[in-house]
CSV table of C-alpha atoms and ligand atoms in Angstrom, one decimal:
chain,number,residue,atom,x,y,z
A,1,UNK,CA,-13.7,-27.7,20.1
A,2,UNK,CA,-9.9,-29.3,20.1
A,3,UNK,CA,-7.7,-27.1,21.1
A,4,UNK,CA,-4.6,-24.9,19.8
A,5,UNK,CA,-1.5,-27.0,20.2
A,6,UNK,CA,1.0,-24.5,21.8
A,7,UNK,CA,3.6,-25.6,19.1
A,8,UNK,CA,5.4,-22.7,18.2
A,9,UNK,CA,5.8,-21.2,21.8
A,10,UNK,CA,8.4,-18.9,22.6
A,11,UNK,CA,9.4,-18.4,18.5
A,12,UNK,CA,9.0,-15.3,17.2
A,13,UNK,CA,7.6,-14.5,13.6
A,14,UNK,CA,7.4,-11.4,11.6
A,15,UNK,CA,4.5,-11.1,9.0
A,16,UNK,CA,4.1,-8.4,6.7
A,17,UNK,CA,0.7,-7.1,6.2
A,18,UNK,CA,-0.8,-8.5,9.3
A,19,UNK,CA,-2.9,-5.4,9.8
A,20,UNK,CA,-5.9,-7.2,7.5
A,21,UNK,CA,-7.4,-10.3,5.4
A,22,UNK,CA,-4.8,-13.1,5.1
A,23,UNK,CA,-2.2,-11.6,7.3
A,24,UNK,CA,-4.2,-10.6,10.1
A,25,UNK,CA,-5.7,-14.4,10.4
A,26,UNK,CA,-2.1,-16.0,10.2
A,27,UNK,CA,-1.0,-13.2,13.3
A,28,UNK,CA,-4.0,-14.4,15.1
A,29,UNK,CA,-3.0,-18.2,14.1
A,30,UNK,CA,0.4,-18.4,15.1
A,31,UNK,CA,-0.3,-16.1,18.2
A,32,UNK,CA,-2.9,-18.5,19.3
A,33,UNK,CA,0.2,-21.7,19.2
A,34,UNK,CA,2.2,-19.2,21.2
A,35,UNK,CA,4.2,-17.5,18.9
A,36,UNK,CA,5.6,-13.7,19.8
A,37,UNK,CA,4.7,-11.6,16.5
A,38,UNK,CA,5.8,-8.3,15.0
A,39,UNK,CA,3.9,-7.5,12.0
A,40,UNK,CA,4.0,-4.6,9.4
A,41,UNK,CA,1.2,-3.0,7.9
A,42,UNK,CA,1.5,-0.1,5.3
A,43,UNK,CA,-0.4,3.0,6.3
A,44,UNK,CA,-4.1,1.5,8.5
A,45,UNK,CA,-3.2,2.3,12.2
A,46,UNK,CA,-6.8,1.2,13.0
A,47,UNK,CA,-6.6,-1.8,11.9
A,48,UNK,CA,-3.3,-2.8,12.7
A,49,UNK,CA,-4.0,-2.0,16.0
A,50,UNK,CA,-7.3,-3.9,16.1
A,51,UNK,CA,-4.9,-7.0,15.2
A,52,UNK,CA,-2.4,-6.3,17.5
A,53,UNK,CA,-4.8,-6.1,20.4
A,54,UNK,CA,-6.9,-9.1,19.7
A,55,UNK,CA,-3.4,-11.0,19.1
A,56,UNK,CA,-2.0,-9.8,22.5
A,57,UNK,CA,-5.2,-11.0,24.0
A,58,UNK,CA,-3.6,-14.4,23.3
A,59,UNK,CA,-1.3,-14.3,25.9
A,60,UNK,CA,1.7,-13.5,23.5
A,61,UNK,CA,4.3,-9.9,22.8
A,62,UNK,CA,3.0,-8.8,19.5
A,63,UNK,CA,4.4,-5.4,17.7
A,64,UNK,CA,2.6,-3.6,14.8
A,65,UNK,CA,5.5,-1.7,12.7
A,66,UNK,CA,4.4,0.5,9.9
A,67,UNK,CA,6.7,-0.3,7.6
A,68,UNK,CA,6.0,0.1,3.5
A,69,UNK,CA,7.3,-3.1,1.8
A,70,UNK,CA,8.8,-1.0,-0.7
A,71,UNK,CA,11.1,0.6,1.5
A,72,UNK,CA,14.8,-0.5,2.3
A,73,UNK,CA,14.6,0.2,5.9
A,74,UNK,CA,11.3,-1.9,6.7
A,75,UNK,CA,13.1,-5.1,6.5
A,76,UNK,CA,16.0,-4.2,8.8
A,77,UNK,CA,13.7,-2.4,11.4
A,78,UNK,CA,11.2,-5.7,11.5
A,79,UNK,CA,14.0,-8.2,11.9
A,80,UNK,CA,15.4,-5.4,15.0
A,81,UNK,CA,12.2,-5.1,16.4
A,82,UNK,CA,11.6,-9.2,16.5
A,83,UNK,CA,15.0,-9.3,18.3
A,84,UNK,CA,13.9,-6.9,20.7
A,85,UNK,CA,11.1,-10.3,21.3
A,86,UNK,CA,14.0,-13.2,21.2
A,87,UNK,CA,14.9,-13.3,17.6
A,88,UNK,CA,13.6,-14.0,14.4
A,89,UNK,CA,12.3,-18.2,13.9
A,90,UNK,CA,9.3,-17.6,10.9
A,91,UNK,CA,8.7,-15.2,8.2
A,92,UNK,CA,5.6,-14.8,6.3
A,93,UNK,CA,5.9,-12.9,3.2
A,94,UNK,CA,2.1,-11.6,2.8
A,95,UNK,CA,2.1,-7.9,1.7
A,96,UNK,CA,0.4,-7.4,-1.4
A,97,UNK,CA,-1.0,-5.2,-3.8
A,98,UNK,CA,-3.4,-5.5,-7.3
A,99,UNK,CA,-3.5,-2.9,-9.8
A,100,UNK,CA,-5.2,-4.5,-12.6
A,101,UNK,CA,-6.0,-3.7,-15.8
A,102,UNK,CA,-5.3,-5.4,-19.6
A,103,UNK,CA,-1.7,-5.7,-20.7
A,104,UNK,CA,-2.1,-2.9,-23.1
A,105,UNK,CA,-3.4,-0.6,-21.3
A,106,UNK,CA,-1.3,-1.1,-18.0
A,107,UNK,CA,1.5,1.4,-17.3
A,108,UNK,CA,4.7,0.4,-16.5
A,109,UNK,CA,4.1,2.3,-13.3
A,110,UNK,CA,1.5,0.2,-12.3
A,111,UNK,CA,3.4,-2.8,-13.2
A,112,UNK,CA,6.5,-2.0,-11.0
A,113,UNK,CA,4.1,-0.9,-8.1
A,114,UNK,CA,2.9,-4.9,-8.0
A,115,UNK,CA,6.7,-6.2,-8.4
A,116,UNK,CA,7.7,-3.7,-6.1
A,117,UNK,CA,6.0,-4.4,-3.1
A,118,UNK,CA,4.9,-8.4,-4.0
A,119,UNK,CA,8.4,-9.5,-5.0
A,120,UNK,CA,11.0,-7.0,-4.2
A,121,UNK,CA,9.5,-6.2,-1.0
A,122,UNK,CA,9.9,-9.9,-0.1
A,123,UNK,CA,13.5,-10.5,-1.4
A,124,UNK,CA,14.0,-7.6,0.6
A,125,UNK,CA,12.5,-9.0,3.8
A,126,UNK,CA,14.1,-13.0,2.7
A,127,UNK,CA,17.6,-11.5,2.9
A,128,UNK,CA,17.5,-9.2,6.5
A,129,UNK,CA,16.2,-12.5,8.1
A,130,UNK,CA,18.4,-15.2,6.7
A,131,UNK,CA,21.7,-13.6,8.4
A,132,UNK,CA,20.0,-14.3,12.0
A,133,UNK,CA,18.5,-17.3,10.8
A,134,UNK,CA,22.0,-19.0,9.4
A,135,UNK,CA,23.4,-18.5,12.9
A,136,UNK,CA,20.7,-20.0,14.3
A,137,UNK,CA,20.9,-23.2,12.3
A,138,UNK,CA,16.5,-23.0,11.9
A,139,UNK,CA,13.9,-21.3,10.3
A,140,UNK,CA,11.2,-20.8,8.0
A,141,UNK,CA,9.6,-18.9,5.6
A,142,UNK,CA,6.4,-19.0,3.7
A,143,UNK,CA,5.8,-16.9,1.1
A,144,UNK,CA,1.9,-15.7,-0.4
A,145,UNK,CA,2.1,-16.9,-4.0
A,146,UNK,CA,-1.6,-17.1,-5.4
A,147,UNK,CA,-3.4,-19.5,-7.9
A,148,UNK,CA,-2.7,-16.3,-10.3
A,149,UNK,CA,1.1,-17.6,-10.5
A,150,UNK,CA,0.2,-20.9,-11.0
A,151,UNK,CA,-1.8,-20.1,-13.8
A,152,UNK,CA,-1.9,-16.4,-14.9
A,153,UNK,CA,-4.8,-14.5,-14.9
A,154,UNK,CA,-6.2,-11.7,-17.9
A,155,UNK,CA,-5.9,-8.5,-16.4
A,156,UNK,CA,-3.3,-9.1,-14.0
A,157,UNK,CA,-0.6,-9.7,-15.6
A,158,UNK,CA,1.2,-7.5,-13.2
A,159,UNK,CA,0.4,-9.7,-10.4
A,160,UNK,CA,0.8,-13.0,-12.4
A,161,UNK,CA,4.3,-11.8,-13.0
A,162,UNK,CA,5.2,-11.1,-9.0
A,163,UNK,CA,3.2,-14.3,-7.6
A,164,UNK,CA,5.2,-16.3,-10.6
A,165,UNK,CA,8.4,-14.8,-9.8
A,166,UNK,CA,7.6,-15.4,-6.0
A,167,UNK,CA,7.8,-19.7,-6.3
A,168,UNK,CA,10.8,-19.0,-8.7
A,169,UNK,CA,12.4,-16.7,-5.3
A,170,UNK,CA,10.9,-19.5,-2.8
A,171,UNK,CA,12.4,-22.6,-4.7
A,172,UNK,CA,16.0,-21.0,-5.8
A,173,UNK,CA,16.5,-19.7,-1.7
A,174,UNK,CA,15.0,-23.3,-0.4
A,175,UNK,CA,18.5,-24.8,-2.4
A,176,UNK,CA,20.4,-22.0,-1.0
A,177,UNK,CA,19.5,-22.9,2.5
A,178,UNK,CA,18.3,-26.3,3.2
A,179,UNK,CA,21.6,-27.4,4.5
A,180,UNK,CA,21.6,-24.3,7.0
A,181,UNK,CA,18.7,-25.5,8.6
A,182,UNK,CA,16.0,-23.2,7.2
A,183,UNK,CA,12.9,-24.0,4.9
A,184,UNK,CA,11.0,-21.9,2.4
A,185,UNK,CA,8.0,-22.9,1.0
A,186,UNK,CA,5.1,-20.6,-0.7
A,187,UNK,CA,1.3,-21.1,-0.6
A,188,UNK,CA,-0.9,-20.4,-3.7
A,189,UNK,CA,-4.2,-19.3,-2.1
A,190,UNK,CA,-7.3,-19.4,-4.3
A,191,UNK,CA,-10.0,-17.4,-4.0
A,192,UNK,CA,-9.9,-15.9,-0.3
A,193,UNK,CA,-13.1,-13.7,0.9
A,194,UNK,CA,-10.8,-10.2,1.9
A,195,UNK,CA,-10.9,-6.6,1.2
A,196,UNK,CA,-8.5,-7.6,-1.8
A,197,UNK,CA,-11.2,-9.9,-3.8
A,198,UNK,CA,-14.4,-7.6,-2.3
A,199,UNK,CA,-13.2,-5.3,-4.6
A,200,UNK,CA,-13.8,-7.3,-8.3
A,201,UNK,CA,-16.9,-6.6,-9.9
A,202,UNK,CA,-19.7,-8.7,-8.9
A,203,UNK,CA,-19.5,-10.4,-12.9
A,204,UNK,CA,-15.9,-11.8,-12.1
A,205,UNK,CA,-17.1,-13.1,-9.2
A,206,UNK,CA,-19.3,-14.7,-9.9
A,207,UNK,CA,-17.0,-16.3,-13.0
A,208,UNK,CA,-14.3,-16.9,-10.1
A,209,UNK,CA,-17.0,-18.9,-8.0
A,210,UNK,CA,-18.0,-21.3,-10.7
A,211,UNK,CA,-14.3,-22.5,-11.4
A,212,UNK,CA,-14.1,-23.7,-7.8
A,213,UNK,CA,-14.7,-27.4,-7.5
A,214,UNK,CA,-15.5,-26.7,-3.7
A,215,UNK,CA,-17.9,-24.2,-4.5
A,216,UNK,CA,-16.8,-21.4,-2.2
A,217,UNK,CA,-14.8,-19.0,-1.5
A,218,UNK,CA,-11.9,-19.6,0.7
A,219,UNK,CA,-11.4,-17.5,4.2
A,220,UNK,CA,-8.2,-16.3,5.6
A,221,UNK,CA,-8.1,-19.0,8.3
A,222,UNK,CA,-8.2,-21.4,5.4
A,223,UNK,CA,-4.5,-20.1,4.7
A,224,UNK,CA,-3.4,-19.4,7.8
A,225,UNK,CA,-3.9,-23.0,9.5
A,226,UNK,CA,-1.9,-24.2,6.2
A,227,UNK,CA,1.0,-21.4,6.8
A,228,UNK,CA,0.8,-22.6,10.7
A,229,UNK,CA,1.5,-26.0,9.6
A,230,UNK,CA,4.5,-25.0,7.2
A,231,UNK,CA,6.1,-23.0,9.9
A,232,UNK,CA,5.7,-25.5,12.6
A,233,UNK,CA,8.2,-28.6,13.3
A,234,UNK,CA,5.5,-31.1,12.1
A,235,UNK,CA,6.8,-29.8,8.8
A,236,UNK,CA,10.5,-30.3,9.1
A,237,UNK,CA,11.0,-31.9,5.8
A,238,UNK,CA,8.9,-29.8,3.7
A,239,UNK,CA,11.3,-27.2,2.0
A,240,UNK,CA,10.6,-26.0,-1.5
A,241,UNK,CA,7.1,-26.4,-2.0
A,242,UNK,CA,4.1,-24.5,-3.7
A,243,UNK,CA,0.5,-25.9,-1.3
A,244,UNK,CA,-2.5,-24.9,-3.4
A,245,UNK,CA,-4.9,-23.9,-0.9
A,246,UNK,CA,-7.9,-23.3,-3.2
A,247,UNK,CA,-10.7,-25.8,-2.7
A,248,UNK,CA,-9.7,-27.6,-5.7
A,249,UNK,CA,-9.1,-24.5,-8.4
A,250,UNK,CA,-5.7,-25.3,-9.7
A,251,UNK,CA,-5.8,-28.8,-9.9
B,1,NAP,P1,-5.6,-7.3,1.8
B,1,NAP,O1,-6.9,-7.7,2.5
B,1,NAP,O2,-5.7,-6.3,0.7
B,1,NAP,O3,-4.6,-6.9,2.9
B,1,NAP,C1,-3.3,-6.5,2.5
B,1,NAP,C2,-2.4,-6.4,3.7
B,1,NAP,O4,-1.1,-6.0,3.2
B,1,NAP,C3,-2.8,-5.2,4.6
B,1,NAP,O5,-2.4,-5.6,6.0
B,1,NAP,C4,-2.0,-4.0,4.1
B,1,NAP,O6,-1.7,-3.1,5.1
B,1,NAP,C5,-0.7,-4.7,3.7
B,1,NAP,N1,0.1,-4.0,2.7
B,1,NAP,C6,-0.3,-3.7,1.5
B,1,NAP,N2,0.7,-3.0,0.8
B,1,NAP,C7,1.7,-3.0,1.7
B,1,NAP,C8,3.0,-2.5,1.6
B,1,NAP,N3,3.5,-1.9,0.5
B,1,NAP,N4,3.9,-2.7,2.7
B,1,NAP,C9,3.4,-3.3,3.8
B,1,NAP,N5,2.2,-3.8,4.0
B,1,NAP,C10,1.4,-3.7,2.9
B,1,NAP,O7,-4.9,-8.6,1.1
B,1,NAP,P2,-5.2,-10.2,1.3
B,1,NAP,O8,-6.3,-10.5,0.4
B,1,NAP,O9,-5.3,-10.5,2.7
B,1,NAP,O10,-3.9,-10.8,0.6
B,1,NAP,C11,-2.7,-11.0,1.4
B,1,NAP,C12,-1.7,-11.7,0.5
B,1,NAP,O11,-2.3,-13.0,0.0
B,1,NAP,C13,-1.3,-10.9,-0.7
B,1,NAP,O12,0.1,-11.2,-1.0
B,1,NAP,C14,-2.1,-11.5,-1.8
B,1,NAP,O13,-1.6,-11.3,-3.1
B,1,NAP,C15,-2.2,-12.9,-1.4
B,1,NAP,N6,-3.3,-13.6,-2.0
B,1,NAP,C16,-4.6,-13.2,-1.8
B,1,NAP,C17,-5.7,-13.9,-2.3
B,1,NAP,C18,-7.1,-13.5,-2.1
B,1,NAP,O14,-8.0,-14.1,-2.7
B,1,NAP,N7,-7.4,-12.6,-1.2
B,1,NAP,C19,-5.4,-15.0,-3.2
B,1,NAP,C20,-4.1,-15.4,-3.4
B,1,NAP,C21,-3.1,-14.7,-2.8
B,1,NAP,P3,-2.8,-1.8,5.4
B,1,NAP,O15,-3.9,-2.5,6.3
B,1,NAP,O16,-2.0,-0.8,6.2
B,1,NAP,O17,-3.3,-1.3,4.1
């Protein structure tokens, strides 16, 4: 097998919601090129400390933080704990939530619970780590968008609305501050095998599978070699951007 190149040795990254699925396999990705990592995760010590210890295994500091994305302080105490390991290079925006149901019968409860912690939350996040980043003249951000922004989805309109709103965030901050050095770029994964899509009904599956040219379902390393790549120096002029990673879905 070729082997990890060490290419983001002695950054540091925060993720949010690296505890499981898509978050979990970029901590292990970046770890594995020698990346330090704090990562949040919203209430599942056991599997935020699974991560943390397989990630440590690695050879790199790693700090779980529970920290609800929803919450003012989670931002500030993930950008103070990543000082504590040398400062804060790469954020990944991952934390997310569904709560679908049909337009008319969603509340508006469950429609500002999706915003909340899918666009808010990483506003929130975007703005405690540009301050460091300025003075540092470098960084960069990824945030989790989803094919559903690209191209909205009937029953998620909740969703649609926050991954939407997400590439509307990632492009208007990428002109804010491309000439301080930093990049921000979003990923619209397709259909990625996680707790998240293990819980639609076997039907919409099954629909979901037969619009994927590829004819599979994605898995979280799918998405976090792309992120790894968007983070890393080999991507230097790549700020802006929406990378469908989707076997084909969107296209
Ligand atoms: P998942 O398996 O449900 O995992 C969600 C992760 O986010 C967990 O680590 C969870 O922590 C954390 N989290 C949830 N709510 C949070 C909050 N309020 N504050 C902090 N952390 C929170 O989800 P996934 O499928 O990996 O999805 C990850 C991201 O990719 C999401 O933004 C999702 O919308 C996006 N995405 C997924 C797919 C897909 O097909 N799976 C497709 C497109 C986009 P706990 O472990 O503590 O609960």
């Amino acid at each position: 097998m070729q082997e990890t190149p060490q290419n983001l040795a002695g950054k540091c990254a925060i993720v949010t919601g690296g505890s499981r699925g898509i978050g979990r396999a970029v901590v292990l990705e970046l770890a594995r090129r020698g990346a330090n990592i704090v990562f949040s995760y919203a209430g599942n010590a056991a599997a935020a400390e699974e991560t943390r210890a397989s990630a440590a295994a690695l050879g790199v500091e790693v700090r779980a933080v529970k920290a609800n994305a929803t919450d003012p302080a989670a931002a500030p105490a993930l950008v103070d704990a990543a000082k504590e390991l040398g400062g804060v290079d790469i954020l990944v925006n991952n934390a997310g939530i569904t709560r679908d149901k049909l337009a008319a019968r969603m509340s508006a409860e469950d429609f500002e619970a999706v915003i909340a912690t899918n666009l808010t939350g990483a506003f929130l996040m975007t703005k405690a780590v540009l301050r460091p980043m300025m003075r540092a003249r470098a960084g960069a951000i990824v945030n989790l968008s989803s094919v559903v922004g690209l191209r909205g989805n009937a029953g998620q309109a909740n969703y649609a609305a926050s991954k939407a709103g997400l590439i509307g965030l990632t492009k208007s901050i990428a002109r804010e501050v491309a000439g301080a050095g930093i990049r921000v770029n979003a990923v619209a994964p397709g259909f990625i095998a996680t707790d998240m899509t293990d819980a639609m009904p076997e039907a919409a599956r099954e629909a979901t599978l037969a619009q994927i040219p590829a004819g599979r379902l994605g898995a979280p390393e799918d998405v976090a070699h792309a992120i790894a790549f968007l983070v890393s120096d080999d991507a230097a002029y790549i700020t802006g951007q929406v990378l469908a990673i989707d076997g084909g879905m969107s296209m």
